[in-house]
Short mmCIF file of C-alpha atoms and ligand atoms in Angstrom, two decimals:
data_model
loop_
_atom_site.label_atom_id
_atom_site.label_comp_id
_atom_site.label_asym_id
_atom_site.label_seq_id
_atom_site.Cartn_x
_atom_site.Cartn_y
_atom_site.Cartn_z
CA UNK A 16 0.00 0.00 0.00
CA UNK A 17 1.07 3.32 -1.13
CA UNK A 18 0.68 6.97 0.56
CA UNK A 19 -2.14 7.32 -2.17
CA UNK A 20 -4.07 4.91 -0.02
CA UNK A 21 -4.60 7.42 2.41
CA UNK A 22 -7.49 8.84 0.39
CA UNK A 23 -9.41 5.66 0.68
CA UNK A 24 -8.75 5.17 3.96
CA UNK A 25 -9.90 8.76 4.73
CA UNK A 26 -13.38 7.96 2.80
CA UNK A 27 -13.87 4.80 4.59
CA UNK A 28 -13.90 6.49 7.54
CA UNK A 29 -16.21 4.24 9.97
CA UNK A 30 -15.96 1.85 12.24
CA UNK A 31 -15.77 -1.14 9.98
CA UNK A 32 -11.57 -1.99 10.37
CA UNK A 33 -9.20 -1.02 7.01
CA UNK A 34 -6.26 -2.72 6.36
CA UNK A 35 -3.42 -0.49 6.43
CA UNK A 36 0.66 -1.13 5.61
CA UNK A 37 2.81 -0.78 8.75
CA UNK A 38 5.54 -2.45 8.43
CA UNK A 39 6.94 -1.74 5.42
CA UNK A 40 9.31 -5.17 3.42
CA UNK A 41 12.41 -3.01 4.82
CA UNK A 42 11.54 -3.02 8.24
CA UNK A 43 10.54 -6.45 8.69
CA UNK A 44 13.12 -8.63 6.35
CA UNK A 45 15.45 -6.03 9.23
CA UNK A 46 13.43 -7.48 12.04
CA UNK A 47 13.39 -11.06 11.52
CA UNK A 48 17.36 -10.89 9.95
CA UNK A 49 18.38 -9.05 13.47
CA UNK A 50 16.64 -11.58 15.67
CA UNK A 51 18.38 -14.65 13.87
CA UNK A 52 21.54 -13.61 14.08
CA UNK A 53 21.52 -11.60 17.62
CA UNK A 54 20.03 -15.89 18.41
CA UNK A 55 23.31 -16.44 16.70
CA UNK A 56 25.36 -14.57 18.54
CA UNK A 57 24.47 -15.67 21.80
CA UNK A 58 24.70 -18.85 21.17
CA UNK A 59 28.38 -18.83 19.09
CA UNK A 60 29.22 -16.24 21.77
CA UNK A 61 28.68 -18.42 24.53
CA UNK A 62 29.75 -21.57 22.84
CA UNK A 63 33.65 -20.24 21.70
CA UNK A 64 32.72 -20.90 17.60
CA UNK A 65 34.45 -17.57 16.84
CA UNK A 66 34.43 -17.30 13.15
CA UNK A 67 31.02 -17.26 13.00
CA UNK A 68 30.83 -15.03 16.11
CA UNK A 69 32.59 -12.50 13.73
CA UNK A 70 30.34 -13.49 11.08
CA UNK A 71 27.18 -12.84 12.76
CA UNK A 72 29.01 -9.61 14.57
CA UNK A 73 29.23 -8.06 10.99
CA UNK A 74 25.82 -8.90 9.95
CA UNK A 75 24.11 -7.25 12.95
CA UNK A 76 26.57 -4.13 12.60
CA UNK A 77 25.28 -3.55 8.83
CA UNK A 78 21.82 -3.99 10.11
CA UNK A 79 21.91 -1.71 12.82
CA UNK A 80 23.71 0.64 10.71
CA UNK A 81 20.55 0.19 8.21
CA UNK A 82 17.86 0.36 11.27
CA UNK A 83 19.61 4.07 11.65
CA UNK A 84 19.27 4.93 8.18
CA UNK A 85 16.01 3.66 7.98
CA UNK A 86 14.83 5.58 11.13
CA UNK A 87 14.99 8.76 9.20
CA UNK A 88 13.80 7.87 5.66
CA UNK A 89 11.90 4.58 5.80
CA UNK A 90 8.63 4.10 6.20
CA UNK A 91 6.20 6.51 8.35
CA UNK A 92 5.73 3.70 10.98
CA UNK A 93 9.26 3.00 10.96
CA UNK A 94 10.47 6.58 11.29
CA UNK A 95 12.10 6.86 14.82
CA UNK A 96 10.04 10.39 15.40
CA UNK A 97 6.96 8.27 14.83
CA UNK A 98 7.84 6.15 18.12
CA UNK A 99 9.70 8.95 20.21
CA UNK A 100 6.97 9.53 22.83
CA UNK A 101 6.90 12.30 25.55
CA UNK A 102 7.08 11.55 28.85
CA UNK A 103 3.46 12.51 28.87
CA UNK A 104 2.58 9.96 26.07
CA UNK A 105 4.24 7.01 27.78
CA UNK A 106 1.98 7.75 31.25
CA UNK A 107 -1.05 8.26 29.60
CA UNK A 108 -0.59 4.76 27.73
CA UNK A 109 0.66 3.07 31.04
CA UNK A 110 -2.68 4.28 32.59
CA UNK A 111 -4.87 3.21 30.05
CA UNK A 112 -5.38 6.47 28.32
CA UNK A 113 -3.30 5.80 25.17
CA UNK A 114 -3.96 8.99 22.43
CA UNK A 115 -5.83 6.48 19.54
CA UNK A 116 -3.03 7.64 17.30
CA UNK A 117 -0.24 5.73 19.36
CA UNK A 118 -1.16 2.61 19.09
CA UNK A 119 -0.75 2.08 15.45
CA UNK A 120 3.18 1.35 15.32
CA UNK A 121 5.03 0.99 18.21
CA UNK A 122 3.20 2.11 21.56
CA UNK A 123 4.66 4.48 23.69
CA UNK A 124 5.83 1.32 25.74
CA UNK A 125 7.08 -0.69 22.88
CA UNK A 126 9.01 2.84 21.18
CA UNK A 127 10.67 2.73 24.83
CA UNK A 128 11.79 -0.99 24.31
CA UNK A 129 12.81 -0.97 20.90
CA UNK A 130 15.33 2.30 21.46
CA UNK A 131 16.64 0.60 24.56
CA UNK A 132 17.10 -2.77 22.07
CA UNK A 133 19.33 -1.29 19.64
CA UNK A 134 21.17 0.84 22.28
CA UNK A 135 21.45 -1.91 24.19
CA UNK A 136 22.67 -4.53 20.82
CA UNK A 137 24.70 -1.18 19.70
CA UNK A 138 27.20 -1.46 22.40
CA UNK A 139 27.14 -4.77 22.56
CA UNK A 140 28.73 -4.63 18.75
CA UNK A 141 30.34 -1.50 19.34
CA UNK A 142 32.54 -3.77 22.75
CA UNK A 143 33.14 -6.52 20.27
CA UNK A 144 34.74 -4.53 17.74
CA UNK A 145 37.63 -4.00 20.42
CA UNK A 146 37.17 -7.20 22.29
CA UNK A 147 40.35 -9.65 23.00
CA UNK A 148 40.00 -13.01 24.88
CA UNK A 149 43.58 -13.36 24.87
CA UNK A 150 43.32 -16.46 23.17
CA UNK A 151 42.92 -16.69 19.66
CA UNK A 152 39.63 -14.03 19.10
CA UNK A 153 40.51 -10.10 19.04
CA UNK A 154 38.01 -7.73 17.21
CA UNK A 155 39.35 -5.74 14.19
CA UNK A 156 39.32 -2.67 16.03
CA UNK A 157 41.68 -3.59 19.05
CA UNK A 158 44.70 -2.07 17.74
CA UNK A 159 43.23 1.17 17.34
CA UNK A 160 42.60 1.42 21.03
CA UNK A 161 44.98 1.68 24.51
CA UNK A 162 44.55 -1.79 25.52
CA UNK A 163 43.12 -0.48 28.83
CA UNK A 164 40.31 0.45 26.71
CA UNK A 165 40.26 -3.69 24.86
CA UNK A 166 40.56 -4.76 29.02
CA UNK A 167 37.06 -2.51 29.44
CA UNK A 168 34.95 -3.39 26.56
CA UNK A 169 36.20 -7.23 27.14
CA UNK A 170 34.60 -7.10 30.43
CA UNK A 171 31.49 -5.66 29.28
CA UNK A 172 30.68 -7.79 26.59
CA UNK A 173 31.59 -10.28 28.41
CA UNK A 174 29.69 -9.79 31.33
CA UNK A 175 27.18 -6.85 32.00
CA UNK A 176 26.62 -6.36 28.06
CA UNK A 177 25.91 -9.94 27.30
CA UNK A 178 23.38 -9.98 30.25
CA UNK A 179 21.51 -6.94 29.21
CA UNK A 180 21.41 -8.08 25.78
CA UNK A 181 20.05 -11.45 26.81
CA UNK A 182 17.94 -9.78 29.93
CA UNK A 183 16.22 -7.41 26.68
CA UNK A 184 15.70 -10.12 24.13
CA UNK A 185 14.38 -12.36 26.51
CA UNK A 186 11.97 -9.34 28.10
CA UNK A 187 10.76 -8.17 24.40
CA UNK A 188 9.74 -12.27 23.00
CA UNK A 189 7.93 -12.27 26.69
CA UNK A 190 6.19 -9.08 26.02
CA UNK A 191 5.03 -10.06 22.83
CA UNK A 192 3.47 -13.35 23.82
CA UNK A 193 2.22 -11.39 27.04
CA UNK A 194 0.16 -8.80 24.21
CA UNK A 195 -0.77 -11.85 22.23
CA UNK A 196 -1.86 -14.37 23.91
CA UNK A 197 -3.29 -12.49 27.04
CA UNK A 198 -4.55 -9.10 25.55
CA UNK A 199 -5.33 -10.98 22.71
CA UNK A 200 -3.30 -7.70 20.33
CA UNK A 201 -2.12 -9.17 16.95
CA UNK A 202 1.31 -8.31 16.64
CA UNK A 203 3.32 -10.91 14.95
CA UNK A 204 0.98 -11.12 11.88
CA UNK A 205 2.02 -7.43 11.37
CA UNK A 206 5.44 -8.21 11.56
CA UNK A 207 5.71 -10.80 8.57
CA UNK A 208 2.43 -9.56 6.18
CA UNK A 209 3.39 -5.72 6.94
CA UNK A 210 -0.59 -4.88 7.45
CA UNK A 211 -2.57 -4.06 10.71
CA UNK A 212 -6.29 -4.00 11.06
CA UNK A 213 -7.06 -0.15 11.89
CA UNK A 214 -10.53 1.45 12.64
CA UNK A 215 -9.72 4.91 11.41
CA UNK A 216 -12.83 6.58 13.35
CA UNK A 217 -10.72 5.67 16.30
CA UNK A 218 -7.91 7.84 14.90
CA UNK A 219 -8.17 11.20 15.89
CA UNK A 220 -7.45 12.38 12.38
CA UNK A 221 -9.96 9.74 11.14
CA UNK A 222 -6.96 9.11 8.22
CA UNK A 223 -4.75 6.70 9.40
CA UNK A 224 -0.85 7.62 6.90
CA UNK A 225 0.17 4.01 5.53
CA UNK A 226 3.65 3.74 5.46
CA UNK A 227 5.17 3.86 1.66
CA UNK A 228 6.31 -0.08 0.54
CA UNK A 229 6.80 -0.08 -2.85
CA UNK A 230 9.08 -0.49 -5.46
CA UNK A 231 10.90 2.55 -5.34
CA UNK A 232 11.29 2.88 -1.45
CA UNK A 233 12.20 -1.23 -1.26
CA UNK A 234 14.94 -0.11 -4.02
CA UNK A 235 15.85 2.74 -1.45
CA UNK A 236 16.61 0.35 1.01
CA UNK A 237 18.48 -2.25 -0.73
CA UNK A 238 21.20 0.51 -1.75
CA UNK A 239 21.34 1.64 1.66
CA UNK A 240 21.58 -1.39 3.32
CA UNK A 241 24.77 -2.04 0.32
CA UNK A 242 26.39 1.15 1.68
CA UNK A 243 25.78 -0.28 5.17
CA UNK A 244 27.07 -4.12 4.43
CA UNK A 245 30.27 -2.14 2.69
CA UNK A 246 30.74 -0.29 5.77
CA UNK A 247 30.88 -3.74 7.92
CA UNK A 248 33.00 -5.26 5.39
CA UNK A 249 35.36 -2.39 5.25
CA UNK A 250 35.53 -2.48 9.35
CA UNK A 251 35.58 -6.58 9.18
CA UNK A 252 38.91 -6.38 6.65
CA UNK A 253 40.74 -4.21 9.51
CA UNK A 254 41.53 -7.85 11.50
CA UNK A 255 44.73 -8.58 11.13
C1 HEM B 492 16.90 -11.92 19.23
C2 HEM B 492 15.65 -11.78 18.98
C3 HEM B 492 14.93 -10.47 18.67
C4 HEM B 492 15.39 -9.19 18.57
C5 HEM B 492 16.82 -8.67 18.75
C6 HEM B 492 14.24 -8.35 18.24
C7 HEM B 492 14.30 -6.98 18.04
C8 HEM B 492 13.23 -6.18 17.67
C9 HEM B 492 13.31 -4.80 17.29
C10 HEM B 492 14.61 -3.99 17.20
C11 HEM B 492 12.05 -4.39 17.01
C12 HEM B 492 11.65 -3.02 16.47
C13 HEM B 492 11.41 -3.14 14.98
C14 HEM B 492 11.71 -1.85 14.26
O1 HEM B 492 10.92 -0.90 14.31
O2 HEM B 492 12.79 -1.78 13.67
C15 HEM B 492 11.15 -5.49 17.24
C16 HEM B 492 9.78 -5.45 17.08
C17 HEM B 492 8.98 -6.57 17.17
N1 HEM B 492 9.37 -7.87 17.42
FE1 HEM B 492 11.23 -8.48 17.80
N2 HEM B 492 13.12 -9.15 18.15
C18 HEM B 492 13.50 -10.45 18.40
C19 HEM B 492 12.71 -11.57 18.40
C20 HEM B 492 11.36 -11.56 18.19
C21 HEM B 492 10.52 -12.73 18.18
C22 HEM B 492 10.99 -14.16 18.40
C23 HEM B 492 9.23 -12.29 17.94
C24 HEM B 492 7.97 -13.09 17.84
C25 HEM B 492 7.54 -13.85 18.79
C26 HEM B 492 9.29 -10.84 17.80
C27 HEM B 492 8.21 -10.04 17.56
C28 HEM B 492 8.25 -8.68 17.39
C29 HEM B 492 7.08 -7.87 17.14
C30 HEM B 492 5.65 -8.37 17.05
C31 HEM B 492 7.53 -6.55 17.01
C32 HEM B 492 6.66 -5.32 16.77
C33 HEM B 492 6.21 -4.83 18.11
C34 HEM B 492 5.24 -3.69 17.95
O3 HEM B 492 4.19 -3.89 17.31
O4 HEM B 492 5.54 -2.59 18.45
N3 HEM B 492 10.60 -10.43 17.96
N4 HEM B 492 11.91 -6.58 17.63
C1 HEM B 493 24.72 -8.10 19.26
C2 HEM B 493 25.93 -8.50 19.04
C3 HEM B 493 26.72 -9.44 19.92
C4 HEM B 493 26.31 -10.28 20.93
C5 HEM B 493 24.89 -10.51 21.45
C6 HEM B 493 27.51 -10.94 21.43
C7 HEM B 493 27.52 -11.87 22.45
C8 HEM B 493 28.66 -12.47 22.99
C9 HEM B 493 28.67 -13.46 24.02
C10 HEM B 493 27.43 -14.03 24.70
C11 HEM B 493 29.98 -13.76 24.28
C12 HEM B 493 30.51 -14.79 25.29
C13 HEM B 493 30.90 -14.11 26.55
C14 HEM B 493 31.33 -15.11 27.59
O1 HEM B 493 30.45 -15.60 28.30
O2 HEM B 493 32.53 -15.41 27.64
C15 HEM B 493 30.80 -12.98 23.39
C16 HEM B 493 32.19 -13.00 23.35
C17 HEM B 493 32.95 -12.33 22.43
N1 HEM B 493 32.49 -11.55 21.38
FE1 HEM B 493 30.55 -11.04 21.05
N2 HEM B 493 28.60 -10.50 20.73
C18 HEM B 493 28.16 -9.59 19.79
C19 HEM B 493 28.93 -8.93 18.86
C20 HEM B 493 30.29 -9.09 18.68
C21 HEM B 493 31.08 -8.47 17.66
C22 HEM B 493 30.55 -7.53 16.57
C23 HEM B 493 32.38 -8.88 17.85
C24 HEM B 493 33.61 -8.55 17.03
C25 HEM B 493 33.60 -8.29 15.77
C26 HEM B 493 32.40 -9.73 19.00
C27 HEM B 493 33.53 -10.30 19.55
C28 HEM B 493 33.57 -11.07 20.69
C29 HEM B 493 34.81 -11.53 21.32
C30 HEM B 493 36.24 -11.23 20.89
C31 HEM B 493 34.40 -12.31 22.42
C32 HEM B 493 35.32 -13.03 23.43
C33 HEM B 493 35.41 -12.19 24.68
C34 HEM B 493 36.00 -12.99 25.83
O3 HEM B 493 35.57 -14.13 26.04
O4 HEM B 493 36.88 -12.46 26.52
N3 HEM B 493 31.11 -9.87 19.48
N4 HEM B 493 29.98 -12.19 22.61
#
């Protein structure tokens, strides 16, 4: 669905529910590309199989480096300003009194947890780059840093970083089967068709903005997300 949509959706104004692109093919091949290799990581992470460690490292470095990217041209859903709540917002959703507008995309609550999630996975890459376990695994970056610095990122992505990271993931797959299966939301669908079920009469604005998904902004995406995999490369070839 296009931004042209929003005409139609504006006319069907009523309670009967439109279908309405969220998620745009960007967003979610991002989504579902991050969570199987941060699952990666962990588990090469944990279990010493280095190379792929790297591997996966690199991957999840592009993507984040996309997700930033993407924040500020993709999609209108997918646009960080369209999940950067006030204070105000977030209280008013946490007592029930959510503005019908922000609970389209990400809630106030869910904007929260998806910031904290790629803080929280950028650090954990960011460590990594300049991690050394003295063994046989150093990230390309070490030499470019006083080894006191290597000694500090070691221990936290080692320790603190890899529990937050796991502490997160484990807290956002718990919060969507919480919304799913108690509250009875459908959030997954979302996630791999791209379209929600929207009342628009509910909407303040009674026009509820697709995001744009088609050919050109896909195309968008796929040469920023080469810049960003070139990037990763280009860091990846500094290991000596
Ligand atoms: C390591 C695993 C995972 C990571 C790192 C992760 C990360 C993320 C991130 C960063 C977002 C925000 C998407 C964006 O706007 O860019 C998100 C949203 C979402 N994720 Fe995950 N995810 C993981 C696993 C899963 C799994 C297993 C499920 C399904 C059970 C899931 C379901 C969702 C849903 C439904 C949303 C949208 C939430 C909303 O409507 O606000 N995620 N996830
Ligand atoms: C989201 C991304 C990442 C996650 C979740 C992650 C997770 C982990 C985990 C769980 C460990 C094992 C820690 C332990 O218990 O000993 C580990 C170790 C390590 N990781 Fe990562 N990692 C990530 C990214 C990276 C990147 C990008 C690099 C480098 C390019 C990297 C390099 C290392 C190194 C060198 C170690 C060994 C540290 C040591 O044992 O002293 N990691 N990582």
């Amino acid at each position: 669905m296009t931004d042209s949509s929003v005409a139609s959706l504006t006319a069907a104004a009523s309670d009967s529910p439109v279908r309405a692109r969220i998620w745009d093919l960007p967003t979610r091949v991002f989504h579902w590309a991050l969570s199987a290799a941060v699952i990666g990581l962990i588990a090469t992470g944990l279990g010493g199989v280095m190379e792929w460690h790297f591997r996966l490292g690199y991957s999840v470095l592009a993507l984040l480096l996309f997700r930033l990217l993407w924040g500020f041209v993709g999609g209108r859903w997918s646009r960080f300003a369209s999940f950067f709540y006030s204070p105000g917002s977030i209280l008013a959703y946490l007592r029930g009194r959510a503005h019908p507008d922000h609970v389209i995309g990400h809630t106030p609550l869910g904007g929260l947890s998806v910031f904290a999630l790629l803080a929280v996975l950028a650090v954990q890459v960011g460590t990594g780059l300049v991690a050394d376990d003295e063994v046989s695994a150093a990230g390309p970056l070490t030499r470019f840093v006083s080894s006191q610095v290597v000694s500090l990122a070691t221990g936290w992505h080692a320790s603190q970083g890899k529990t937050l990271v796991i502490a997160l993931v484990s807290l956002h797959v718990l919060a969507v089967l919480f919304y799913v299966l108690v509250k009875r939301h459908r959030l997954v669908r979302p996630m791999v068709s791209g379209d929600k079920l929207i009342t628009p009469a509910g909407a303040s604005s009674r026009v509820v903005a697709p995001s744009r998904d088609d050919a050109a902004s896909r195309g968008l995406a796929l040469v920023l997300f080469a810049v960003c995999a070139g990037v990763a490369y280009w860091i990846a070839s500094l290991r000596v």
